[in-house]
Coordinates of C-alpha atoms in Angstrom, one line a residue:
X1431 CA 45.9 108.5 -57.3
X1432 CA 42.2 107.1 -57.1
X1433 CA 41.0 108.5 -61.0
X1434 CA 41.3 106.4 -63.5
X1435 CA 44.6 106.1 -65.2
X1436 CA 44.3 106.1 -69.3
X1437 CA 47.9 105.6 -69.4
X1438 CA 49.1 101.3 -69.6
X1439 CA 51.2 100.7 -67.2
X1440 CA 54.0 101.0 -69.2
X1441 CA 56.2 98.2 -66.7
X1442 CA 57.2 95.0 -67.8
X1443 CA 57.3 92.8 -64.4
X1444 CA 59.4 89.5 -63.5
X1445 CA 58.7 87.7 -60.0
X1446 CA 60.8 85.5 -58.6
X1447 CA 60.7 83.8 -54.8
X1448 CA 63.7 82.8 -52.9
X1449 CA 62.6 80.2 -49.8
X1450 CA 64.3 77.6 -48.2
X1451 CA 63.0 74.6 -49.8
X1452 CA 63.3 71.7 -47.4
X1453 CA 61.3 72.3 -44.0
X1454 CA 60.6 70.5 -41.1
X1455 CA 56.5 69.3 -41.4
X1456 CA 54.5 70.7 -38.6
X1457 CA 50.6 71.6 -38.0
X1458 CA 51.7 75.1 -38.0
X1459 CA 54.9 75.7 -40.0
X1460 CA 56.1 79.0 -40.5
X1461 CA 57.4 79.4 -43.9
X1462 CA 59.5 83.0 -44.9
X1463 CA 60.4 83.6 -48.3
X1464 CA 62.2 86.5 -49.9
X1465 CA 60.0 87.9 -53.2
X1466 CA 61.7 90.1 -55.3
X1467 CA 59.7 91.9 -58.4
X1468 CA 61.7 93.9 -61.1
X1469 CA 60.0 96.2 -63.1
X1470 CA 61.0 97.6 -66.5
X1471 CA 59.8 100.2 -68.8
X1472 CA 58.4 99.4 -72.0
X1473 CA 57.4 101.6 -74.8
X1474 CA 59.0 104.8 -76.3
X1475 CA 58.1 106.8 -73.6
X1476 CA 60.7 106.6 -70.3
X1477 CA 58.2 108.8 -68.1
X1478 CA 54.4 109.7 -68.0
X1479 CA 53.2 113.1 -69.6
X1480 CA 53.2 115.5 -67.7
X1481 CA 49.4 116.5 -68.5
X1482 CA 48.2 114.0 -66.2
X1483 CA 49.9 115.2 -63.0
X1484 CA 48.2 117.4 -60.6
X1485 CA 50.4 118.9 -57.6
X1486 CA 50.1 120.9 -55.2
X1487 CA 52.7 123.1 -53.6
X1488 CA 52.1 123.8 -49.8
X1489 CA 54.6 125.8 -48.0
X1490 CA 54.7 126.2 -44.3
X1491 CA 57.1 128.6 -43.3
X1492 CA 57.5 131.1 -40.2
X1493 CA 58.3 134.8 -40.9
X1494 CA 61.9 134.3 -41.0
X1495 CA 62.2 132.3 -43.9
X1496 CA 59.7 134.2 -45.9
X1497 CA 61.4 135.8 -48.4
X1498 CA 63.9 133.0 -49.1
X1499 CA 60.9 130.6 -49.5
X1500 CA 59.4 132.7 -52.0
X1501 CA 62.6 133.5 -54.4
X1502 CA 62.7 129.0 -54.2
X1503 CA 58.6 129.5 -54.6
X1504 CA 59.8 131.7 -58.1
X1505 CA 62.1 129.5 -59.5
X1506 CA 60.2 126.4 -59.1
X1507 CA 57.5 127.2 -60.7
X1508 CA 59.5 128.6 -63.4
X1509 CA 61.0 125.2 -64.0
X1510 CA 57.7 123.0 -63.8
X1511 CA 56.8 121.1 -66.8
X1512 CA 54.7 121.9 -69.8
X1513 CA 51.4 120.4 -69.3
X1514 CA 51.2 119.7 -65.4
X1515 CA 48.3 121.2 -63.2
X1516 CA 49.2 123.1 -60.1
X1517 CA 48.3 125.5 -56.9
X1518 CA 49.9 127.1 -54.1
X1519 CA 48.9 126.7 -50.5
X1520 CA 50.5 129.4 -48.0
X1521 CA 50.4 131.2 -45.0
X1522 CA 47.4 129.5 -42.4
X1523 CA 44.0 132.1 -41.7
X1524 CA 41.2 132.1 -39.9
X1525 CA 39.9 129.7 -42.8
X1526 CA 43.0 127.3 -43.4
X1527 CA 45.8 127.8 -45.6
X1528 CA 45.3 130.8 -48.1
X1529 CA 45.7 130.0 -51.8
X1530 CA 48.5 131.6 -53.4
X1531 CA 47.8 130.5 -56.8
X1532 CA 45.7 130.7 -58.9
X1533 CA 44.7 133.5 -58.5
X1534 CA 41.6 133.0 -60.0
X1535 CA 40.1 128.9 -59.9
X1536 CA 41.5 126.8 -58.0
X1537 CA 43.7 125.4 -60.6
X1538 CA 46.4 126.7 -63.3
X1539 CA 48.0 124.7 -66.2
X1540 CA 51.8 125.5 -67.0
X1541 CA 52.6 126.9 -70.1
X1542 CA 55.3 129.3 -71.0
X1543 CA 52.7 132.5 -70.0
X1544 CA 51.4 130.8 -66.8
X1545 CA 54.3 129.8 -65.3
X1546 CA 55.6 133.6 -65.8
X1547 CA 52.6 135.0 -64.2
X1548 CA 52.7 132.0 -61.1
X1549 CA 56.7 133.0 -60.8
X1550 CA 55.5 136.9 -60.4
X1551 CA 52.9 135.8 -57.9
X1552 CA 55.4 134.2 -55.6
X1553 CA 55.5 137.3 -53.7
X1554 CA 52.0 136.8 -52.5
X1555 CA 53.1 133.4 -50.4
X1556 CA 52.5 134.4 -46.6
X1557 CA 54.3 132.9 -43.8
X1558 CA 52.4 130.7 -41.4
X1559 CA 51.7 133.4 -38.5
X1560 CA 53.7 133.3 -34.9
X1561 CA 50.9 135.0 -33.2
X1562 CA 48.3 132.1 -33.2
X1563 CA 48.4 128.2 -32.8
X1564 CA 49.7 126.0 -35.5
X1565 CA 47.6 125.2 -38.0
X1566 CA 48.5 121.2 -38.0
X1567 CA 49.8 119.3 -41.0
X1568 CA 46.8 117.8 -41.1
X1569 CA 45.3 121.2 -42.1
X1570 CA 47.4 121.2 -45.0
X1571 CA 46.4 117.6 -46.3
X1572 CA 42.7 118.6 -45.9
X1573 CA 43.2 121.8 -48.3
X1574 CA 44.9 119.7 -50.5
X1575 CA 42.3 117.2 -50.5
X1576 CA 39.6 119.7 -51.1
X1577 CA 41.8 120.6 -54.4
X1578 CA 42.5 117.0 -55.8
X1579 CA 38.9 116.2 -55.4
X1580 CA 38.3 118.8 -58.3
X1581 CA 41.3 117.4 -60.5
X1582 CA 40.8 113.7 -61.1
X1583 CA 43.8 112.5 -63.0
X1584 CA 45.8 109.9 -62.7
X1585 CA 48.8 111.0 -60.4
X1586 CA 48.0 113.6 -57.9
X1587 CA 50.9 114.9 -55.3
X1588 CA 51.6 116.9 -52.7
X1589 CA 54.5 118.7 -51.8
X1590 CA 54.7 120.0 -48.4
X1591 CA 57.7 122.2 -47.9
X1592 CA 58.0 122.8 -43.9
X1593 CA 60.2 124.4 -41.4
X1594 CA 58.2 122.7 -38.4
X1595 CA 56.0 125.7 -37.6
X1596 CA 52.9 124.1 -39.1
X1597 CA 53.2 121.0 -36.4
X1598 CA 50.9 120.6 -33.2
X1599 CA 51.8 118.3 -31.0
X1600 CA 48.6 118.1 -29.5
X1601 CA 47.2 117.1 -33.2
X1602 CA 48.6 113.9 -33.3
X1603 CA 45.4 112.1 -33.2
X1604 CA 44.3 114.6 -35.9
X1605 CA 46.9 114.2 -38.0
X1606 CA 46.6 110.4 -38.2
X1607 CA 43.0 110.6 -39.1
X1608 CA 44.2 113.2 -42.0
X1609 CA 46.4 110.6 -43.2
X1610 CA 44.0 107.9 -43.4
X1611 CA 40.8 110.5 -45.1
X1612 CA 43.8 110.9 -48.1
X1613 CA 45.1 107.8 -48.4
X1614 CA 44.4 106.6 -52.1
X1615 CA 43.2 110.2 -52.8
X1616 CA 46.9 111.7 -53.0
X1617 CA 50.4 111.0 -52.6
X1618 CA 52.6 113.2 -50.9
X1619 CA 56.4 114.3 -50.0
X1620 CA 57.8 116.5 -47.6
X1621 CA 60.8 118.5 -47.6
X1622 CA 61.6 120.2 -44.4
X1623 CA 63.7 122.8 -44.0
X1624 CA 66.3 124.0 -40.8
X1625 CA 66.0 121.8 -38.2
X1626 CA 63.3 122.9 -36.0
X1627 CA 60.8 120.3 -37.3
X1628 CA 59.8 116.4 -35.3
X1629 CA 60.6 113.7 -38.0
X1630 CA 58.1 111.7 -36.2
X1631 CA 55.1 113.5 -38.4
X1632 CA 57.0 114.0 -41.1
X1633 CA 57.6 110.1 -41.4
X1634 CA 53.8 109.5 -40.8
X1635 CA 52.6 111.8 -43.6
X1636 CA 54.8 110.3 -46.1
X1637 CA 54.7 106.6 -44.7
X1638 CA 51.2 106.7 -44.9
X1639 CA 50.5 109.1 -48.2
X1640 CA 53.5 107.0 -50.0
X1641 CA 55.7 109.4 -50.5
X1642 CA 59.2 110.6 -49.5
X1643 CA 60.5 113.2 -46.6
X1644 CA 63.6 114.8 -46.9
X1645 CA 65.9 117.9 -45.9
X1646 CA 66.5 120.7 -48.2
X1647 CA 67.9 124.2 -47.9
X1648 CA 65.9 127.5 -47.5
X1649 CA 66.7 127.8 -51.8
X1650 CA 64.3 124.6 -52.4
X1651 CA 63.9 125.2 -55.8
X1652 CA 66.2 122.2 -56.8
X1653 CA 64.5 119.7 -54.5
X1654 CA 61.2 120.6 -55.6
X1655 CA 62.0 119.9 -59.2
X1656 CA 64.0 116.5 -58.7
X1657 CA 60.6 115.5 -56.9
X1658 CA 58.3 116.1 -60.1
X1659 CA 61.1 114.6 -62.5
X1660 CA 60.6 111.1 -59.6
X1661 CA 56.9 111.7 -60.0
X1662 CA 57.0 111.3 -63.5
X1663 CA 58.8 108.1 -63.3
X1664 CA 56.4 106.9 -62.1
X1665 CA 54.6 104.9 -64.2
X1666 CA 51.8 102.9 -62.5
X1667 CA 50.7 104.8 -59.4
X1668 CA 48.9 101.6 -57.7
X1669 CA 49.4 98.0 -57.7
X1670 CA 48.2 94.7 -55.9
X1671 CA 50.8 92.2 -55.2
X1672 CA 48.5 89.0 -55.0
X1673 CA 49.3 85.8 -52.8
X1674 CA 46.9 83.0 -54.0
X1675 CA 47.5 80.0 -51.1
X1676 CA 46.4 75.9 -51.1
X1677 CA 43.7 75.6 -48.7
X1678 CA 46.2 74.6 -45.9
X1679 CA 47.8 78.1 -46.4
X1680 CA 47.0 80.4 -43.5
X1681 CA 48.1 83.5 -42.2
X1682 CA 49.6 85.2 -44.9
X1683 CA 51.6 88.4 -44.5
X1684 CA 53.5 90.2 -46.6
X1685 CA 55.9 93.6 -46.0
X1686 CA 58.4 95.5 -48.0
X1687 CA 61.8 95.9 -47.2
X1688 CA 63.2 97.9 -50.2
X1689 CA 63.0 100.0 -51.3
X1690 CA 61.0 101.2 -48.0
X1691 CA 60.4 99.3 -44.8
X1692 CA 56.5 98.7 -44.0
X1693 CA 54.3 96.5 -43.3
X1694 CA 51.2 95.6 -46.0
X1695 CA 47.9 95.1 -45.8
X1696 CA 45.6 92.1 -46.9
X1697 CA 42.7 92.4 -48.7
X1698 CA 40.4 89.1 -48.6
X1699 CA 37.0 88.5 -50.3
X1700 CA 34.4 86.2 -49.6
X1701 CA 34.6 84.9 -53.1
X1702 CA 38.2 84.4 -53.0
X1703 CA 39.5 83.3 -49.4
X1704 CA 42.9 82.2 -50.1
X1705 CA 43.6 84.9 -52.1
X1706 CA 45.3 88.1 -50.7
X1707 CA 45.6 91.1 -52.5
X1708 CA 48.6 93.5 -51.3
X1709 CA 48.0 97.5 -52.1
X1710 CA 51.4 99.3 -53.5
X1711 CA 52.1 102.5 -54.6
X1712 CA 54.5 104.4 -57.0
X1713 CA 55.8 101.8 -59.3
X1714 CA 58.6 102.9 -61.1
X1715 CA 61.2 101.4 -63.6
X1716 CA 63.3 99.4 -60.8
X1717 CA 63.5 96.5 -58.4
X1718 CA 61.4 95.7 -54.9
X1719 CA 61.7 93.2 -52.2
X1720 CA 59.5 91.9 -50.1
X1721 CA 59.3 89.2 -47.0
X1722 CA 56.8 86.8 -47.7
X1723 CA 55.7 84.9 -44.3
X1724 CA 53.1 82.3 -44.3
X1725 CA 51.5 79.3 -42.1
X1726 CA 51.0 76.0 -43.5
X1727 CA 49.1 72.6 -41.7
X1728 CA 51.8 69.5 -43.8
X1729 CA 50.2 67.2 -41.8
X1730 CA 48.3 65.7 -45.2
X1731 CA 51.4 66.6 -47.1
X1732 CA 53.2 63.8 -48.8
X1733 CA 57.2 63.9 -47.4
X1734 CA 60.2 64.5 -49.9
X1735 CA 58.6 65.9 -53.0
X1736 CA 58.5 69.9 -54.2
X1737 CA 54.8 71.1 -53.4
X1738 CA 53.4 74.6 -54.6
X1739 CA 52.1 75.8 -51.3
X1740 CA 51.2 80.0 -53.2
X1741 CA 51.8 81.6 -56.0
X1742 CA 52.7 85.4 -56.1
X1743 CA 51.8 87.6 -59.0
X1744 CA 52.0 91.4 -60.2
X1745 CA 50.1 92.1 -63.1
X1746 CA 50.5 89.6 -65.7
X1747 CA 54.0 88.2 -64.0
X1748 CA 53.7 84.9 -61.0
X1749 CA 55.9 82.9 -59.6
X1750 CA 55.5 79.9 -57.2
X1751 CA 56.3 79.2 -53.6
X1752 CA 57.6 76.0 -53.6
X1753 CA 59.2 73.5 -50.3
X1754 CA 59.5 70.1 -49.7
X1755 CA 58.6 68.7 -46.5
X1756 CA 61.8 66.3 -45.4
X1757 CA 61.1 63.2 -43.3
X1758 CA 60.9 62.8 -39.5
X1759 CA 64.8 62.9 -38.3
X1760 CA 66.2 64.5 -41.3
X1761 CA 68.0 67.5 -40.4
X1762 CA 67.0 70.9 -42.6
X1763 CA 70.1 72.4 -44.0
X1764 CA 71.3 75.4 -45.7
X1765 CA 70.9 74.2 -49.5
X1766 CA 67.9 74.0 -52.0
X1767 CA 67.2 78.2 -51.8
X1768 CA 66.8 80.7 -49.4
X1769 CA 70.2 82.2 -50.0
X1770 CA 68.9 85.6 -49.9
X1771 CA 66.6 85.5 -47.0
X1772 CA 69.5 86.1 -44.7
X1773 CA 70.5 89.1 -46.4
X1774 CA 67.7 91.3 -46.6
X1775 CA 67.0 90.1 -43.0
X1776 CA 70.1 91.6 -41.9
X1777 CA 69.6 94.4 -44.5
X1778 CA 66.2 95.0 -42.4
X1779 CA 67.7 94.9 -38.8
X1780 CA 70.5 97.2 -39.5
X1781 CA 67.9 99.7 -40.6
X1782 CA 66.0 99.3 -37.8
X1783 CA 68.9 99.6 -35.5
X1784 CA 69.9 102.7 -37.0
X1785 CA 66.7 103.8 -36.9
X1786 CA 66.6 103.3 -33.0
X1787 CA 69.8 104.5 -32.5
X1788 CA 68.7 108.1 -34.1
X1789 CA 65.7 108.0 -31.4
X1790 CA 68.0 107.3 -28.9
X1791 CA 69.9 110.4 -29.3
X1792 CA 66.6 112.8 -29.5
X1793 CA 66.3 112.9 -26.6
X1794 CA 69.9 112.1 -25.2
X1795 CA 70.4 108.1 -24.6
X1796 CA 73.7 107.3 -24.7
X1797 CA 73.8 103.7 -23.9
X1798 CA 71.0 103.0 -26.0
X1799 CA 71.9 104.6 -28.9
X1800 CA 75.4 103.2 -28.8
X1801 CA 74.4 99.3 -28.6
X1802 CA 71.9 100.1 -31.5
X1803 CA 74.1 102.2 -33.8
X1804 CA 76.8 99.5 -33.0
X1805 CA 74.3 97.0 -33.7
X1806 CA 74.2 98.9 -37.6
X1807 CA 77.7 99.1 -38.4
X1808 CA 78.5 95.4 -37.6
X1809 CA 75.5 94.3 -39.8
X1810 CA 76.5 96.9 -42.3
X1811 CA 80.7 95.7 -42.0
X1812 CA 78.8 91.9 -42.7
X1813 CA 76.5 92.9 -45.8
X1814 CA 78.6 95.7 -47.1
X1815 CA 76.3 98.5 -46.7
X1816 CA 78.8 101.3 -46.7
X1817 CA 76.6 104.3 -45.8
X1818 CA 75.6 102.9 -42.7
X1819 CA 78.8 104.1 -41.7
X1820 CA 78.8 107.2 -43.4
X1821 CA 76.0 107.8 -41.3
X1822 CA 77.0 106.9 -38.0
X1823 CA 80.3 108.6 -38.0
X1824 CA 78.3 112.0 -38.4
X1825 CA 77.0 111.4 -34.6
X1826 CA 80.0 109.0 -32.8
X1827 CA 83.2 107.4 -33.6
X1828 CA 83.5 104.0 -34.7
X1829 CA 86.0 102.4 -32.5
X1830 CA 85.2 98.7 -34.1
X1831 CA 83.1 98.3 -37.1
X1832 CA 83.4 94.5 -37.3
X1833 CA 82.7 94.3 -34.0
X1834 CA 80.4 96.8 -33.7
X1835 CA 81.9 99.6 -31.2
X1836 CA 80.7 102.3 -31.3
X1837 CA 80.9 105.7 -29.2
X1838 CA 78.6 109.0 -28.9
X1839 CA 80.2 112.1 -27.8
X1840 CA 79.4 114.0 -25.0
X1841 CA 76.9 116.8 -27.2
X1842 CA 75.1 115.7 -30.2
X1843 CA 73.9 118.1 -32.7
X1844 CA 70.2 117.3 -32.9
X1845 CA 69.7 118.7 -36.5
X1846 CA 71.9 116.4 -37.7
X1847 CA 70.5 113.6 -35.8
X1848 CA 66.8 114.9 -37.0
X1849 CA 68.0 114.4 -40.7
X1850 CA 69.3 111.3 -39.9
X1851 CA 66.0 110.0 -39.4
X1852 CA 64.4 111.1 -42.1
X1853 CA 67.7 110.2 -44.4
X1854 CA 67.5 106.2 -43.0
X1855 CA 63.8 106.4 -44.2
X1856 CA 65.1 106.7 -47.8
X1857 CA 68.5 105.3 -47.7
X1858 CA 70.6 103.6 -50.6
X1859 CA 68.8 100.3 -52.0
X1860 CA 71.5 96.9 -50.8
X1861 CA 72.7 95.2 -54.0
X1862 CA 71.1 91.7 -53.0
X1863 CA 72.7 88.8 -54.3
X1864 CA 70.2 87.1 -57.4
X1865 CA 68.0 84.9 -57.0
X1866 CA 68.7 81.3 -58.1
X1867 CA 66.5 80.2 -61.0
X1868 CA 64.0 77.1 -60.4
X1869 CA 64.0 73.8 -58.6
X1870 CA 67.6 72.1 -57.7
X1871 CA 68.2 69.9 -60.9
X1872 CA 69.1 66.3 -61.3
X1873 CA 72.1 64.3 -63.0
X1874 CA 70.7 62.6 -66.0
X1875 CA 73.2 59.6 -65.7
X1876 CA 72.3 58.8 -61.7
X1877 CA 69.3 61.4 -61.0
X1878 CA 71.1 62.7 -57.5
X1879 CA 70.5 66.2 -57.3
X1880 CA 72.6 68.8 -58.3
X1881 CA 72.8 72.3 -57.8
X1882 CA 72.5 74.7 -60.3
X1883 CA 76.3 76.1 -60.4
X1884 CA 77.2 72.7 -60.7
X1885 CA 79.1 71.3 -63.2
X1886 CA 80.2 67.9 -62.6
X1887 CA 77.7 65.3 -60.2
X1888 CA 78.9 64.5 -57.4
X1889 CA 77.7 61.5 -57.1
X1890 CA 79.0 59.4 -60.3
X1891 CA 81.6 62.0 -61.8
X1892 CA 79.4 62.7 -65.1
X1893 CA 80.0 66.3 -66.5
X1894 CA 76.6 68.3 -66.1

């Protein structure tokens, strides 16, 4: 992730910022906005060559899924592509996780005879012992960091397939200090198999490494190989999304909400203090949204006119952040923008609520993990998120969706729960509604304002 790319970007960008336009003027008004950037390919070429991906393949598995993890091990590196460099972490030594492949160097490159010889090799993958402590996952991201820093291309992965064994729960501190030594070095998914694993770590490693985590079966072979064909998508693996503020501007945060749910972090320089520079990761052909929250002093502001208080770029593509501050006594209402704020907040809640409501059950807490999965489904029944549901009926019954009803049996299987988790980490994108294009207009025969379904003014009658 850190090497240069060679590769343009390939993505064609479009910004566009939903706000509420008329606010109340305060010292210190708080000002949300929903920012939405779509991305499309451009170019003849839909994905990036596969010559400038290096992966890794860890697999952490106990004795007893040994041999089916290396008949999945076989097939997937049968199916890699053409072109891609790879190596195979197993088993955990005195040393760290053994190498399984190459067997020679520390790297291979597919072709039609390598990927033959890696496939025969499989057999060589060693499960991670019962007879000693776990090795950590954050033993397995410092092996593969000690491989990408010989192979500096442009997209480097890691692919931990895990069955929990590999986890100490006394490492935690450990682990987060892993994350943070290969963040910008690597990215990295997980797939975890049976249902013996925490999804706490799990989520950590890929939150943090930018990746995804989810369940597969013992045959992993399919999972691995939808992974790289993602990867490949993936056409710009870093990106700042920049927030440029007036000098009254303060306090500027910014955090995604789709396609994954984090918070971002600011980057300032002396040289440019209103200026905030926004890391993200993994840009692919597709659409992202992001709450946009900000702090502005309109106490110099003139009242009743639009003022720029930001602009919001990615790459060559900016839009502005626009309000108007309305006078003393006028009462803000719901027109002039913002029509998709509400949305993705709800969008955001019910996530989070289903989210809880998963914890709530692991360990058992009934109560809590009905008021939060009901919570979900009434917010889903409202937005018309229909796998919230899906979800929730796979753990209780639904007596009320609109209302939000909800009950949890007596016994809860906690594998399904566990997958749960990771599942609402990487759940379906919400089809927001569009944003509406540029400033409210005006009716050229009277100049009252007018929206911009409008077809007739309402003021004087004239056709628009």
């Amino acid at each position: 992730m850190a090497a240069p790319d060679p590769t343009p970007t390939g993505l064609r960008f479009v910004v566009s910022v939903d706000v509420r336009r008329d606010q109340q003027p305060h010292h210190d008004t708080r000002i949300d906005a929903h920012v939405r950037v779509k991305a499309t390919g451009t170019g003849p070429q839909d994905q990036r060559p596969a010559t400038e991906l290096a992966v890794v393949l860890a697999l952490d598995v106990g004795p007893a899924r040994r041999q089916d993890a290396a008949a999945a091990l076989a097939a997937t590196l049968r199916a890699l592509p053409d072109g891609v460099s790879f190596a195979v972490l197993g088993g955990a030594g005195d040393h760290g996780p053994g190498q399984c492949y190459p067997l020679r160097g520390p790297w291979a490159l597919a072709d039609t005879d390598e990927k033959r010889r890696a496939a025969f090799s499989a057999g060589r993958v060693a499960p991670t012992p019962d007879d000693r402590p776990p090795p950590g996952y954050g033993t397995w991201l410092t092996a593969a960091r000690t491989l990408f820093a010989g192979r500096p291309l442009p997209v480097r992965h890691l692919i931990l397939v895990t069955d929990g064994g590999g986890h100490d729960p006394a490492g935690e501190a450990a682990l987060g200090a892993g994350i943070a030594a290969c963040e910008g070095e690597f990215s990295a998914d997980v797939l975890a198999l049976g249902a013996d694993w925490d999804p706490a770590p799990l989520l950590a490693l890929t939150e943090g490494l930018h990746g995804t985590a989810d369940t597969a079966p013992d045959r992993f072979a399919p999972a691995v190989t939808r992974a790289l064909r993602r990867l490949r998508q993936v056409l710009s693996p870093e990106l700042p999304v920049t927030v440029t503020g007036r000098p009254a501007v303060t306090g500027i945060a910014l955090s995604e909400r789709q396609p994954r749910q984090h918070a971002l972090v600011p980057l300032t320089t002396p040289e440019h203090p209103h200026r905030y520079d926004f890391a993200t990761h993994q840009w692919e052909p597709g659409a992202r949204d992001y709450l946009l929250t900000v702090r502005a002093d309109a106490s110099a502001d003139p009242l009743g006119v639009l003022l720029q208080l930001a602009t919001v770029s990615v790459g060559e593509a900016a839009a502005p952040l626009v309000v108007r501050w309305l006078p003393p006594g006028v009462a803000v209402g719901a027109d002039g923008g913002g029509g998709t704020l509400d949305a993705m907040n709800a969008a955001t809640r019910m996530r989070t609520a289903l989210e809880r409501g998963y914890a709530a059950l692991d360990p058992m807490s009934r109560e809590e993990a009905e008021r939060q999965f009901g919570l979900a489904v009434r917010l889903a029944h409202e937005i018309g998120a229909d796998w919230v549901l899906t979800k929730v009926r796979t753990v209780a019954d639904i007596v009320d969706g609109p209302r939000g009803l909800v009950r949890v049996g007596p016994t809860v299987d906690r594998g399904t729960v566990r997958e749960g988790r990771l599942h609402v980490a990487s759940g379906p994108l919400l089809d927001l509604p569009a944003h509406a294009g540029g400033p409210p207009g005006k009716c050229p025969g009277c100049r009252h304002p007018a929206g911009p379904g409008a077809r007739y003014c309402i003021a004087c009658g004239r056709r628009l």
